[in-house]
């Protein structure tokens, strides 16, 4: 868009609909919700089939989860775990 930034991940209040999220972010959100409690990035990575033994492989996932938290879709706890927002 000419001169305007477009958010790939909208703020939760702007759309309110998960369908606005890209497929990979939608999967992350579904995994966190299905767990029902605080989850570590490693657990989400395992569910996604990532190579969790290599720390560098989890950093892009951590960035995506943090972005979801920053935009109101998830909650990031002080201990680094994530929970679903109701």
GROMACS .gro file of N, CA and C in nm, residues 24-55:
model
   96
   24UNK      N    1  -0.001  -2.004   0.964
   24UNK     CA    2   0.095  -2.048   1.065
   24UNK      C    3   0.066  -1.986   1.201
   25UNK      N    4   0.021  -1.863   1.205
   25UNK     CA    5  -0.014  -1.798   1.332
   25UNK      C    6  -0.143  -1.861   1.388
   26UNK      N    7  -0.234  -1.895   1.301
   26UNK     CA    8  -0.359  -1.960   1.343
   26UNK      C    9  -0.329  -2.094   1.408
   27UNK      N   10  -0.235  -2.171   1.353
   27UNK     CA   11  -0.195  -2.300   1.411
   27UNK      C   12  -0.134  -2.282   1.549
   28UNK      N   13  -0.048  -2.181   1.563
   28UNK     CA   14   0.015  -2.153   1.693
   28UNK      C   15  -0.092  -2.123   1.796
   29UNK      N   16  -0.185  -2.038   1.761
   29UNK     CA   17  -0.293  -2.000   1.852
   29UNK      C   18  -0.377  -2.122   1.891
   30UNK      N   19  -0.406  -2.208   1.795
   30UNK     CA   20  -0.484  -2.328   1.822
   30UNK      C   21  -0.411  -2.423   1.918
   31UNK      N   22  -0.280  -2.437   1.901
   31UNK     CA   23  -0.200  -2.524   1.988
   31UNK      C   24  -0.201  -2.471   2.131
   32UNK      N   25  -0.182  -2.341   2.148
   32UNK     CA   26  -0.180  -2.282   2.282
   32UNK      C   27  -0.317  -2.300   2.348
   33UNK      N   28  -0.422  -2.277   2.273
   33UNK     CA   29  -0.557  -2.293   2.330
   33UNK      C   30  -0.585  -2.438   2.367
   34UNK      N   31  -0.542  -2.531   2.284
   34UNK     CA   32  -0.569  -2.673   2.310
   34UNK      C   33  -0.498  -2.721   2.435
   35UNK      N   34  -0.383  -2.663   2.465
   35UNK     CA   35  -0.307  -2.704   2.584
   35UNK      C   36  -0.382  -2.668   2.711
   36UNK      N   37  -0.450  -2.555   2.711
   36UNK     CA   38  -0.532  -2.518   2.825
   36UNK      C   39  -0.459  -2.450   2.939
   37UNK      N   40  -0.329  -2.444   2.935
   37UNK     CA   41  -0.253  -2.380   3.041
   37UNK      C   42  -0.133  -2.310   2.983
   38UNK      N   43  -0.046  -2.260   3.068
   38UNK     CA   44   0.074  -2.194   3.018
   38UNK      C   45   0.162  -2.293   2.941
   39UNK      N   46   0.208  -2.253   2.824
   39UNK     CA   47   0.293  -2.341   2.742
   39UNK      C   48   0.425  -2.274   2.711
   40UNK      N   49   0.528  -2.355   2.701
   40UNK     CA   50   0.659  -2.308   2.660
   40UNK      C   51   0.667  -2.309   2.508
   41UNK      N   52   0.754  -2.227   2.456
   41UNK     CA   53   0.776  -2.224   2.311
   41UNK      C   54   0.818  -2.362   2.262
   42UNK      N   55   0.900  -2.431   2.341
   42UNK     CA   56   0.947  -2.564   2.303
   42UNK      C   57   0.829  -2.661   2.280
   43UNK      N   58   0.728  -2.657   2.365
   43UNK     CA   59   0.613  -2.747   2.351
   43UNK      C   60   0.536  -2.717   2.223
   44UNK      N   61   0.521  -2.591   2.189
   44UNK     CA   62   0.453  -2.554   2.065
   44UNK      C   63   0.538  -2.599   1.946
   45UNK      N   64   0.669  -2.582   1.957
   45UNK     CA   65   0.759  -2.627   1.850
   45UNK      C   66   0.750  -2.777   1.828
   46UNK      N   67   0.744  -2.854   1.935
   46UNK     CA   68   0.729  -2.999   1.922
   46UNK      C   69   0.600  -3.034   1.850
   47UNK      N   70   0.493  -2.966   1.885
   47UNK     CA   71   0.363  -2.990   1.822
   47UNK      C   72   0.367  -2.955   1.673
   48UNK      N   73   0.445  -2.855   1.638
   48UNK     CA   74   0.457  -2.814   1.498
   48UNK      C   75   0.558  -2.899   1.421
   49UNK      N   76   0.630  -2.987   1.492
   49UNK     CA   77   0.727  -3.073   1.426
   49UNK      C   78   0.862  -3.007   1.401
   50UNK      N   79   0.894  -2.903   1.476
   50UNK     CA   80   1.023  -2.836   1.461
   50UNK      C   81   1.132  -2.912   1.535
   51UNK      N   82   1.256  -2.889   1.495
   51UNK     CA   83   1.371  -2.950   1.560
   51UNK      C   84   1.400  -2.869   1.687
   52UNK      N   85   1.341  -2.911   1.798
   52UNK     CA   86   1.347  -2.832   1.922
   52UNK      C   87   1.479  -2.848   1.997
   53UNK      N   88   1.562  -2.943   1.960
   53UNK     CA   89   1.690  -2.962   2.026
   53UNK      C   90   1.791  -2.852   1.993
   54UNK      N   91   1.766  -2.779   1.886
   54UNK     CA   92   1.854  -2.671   1.844
   54UNK      C   93   1.786  -2.540   1.877
   55UNK      N   94   1.843  -2.466   1.973
   55UNK     CA   95   1.779  -2.343   2.022
   55UNK      C   96   1.747  -2.245   1.911
   0.00000   0.00000   0.00000
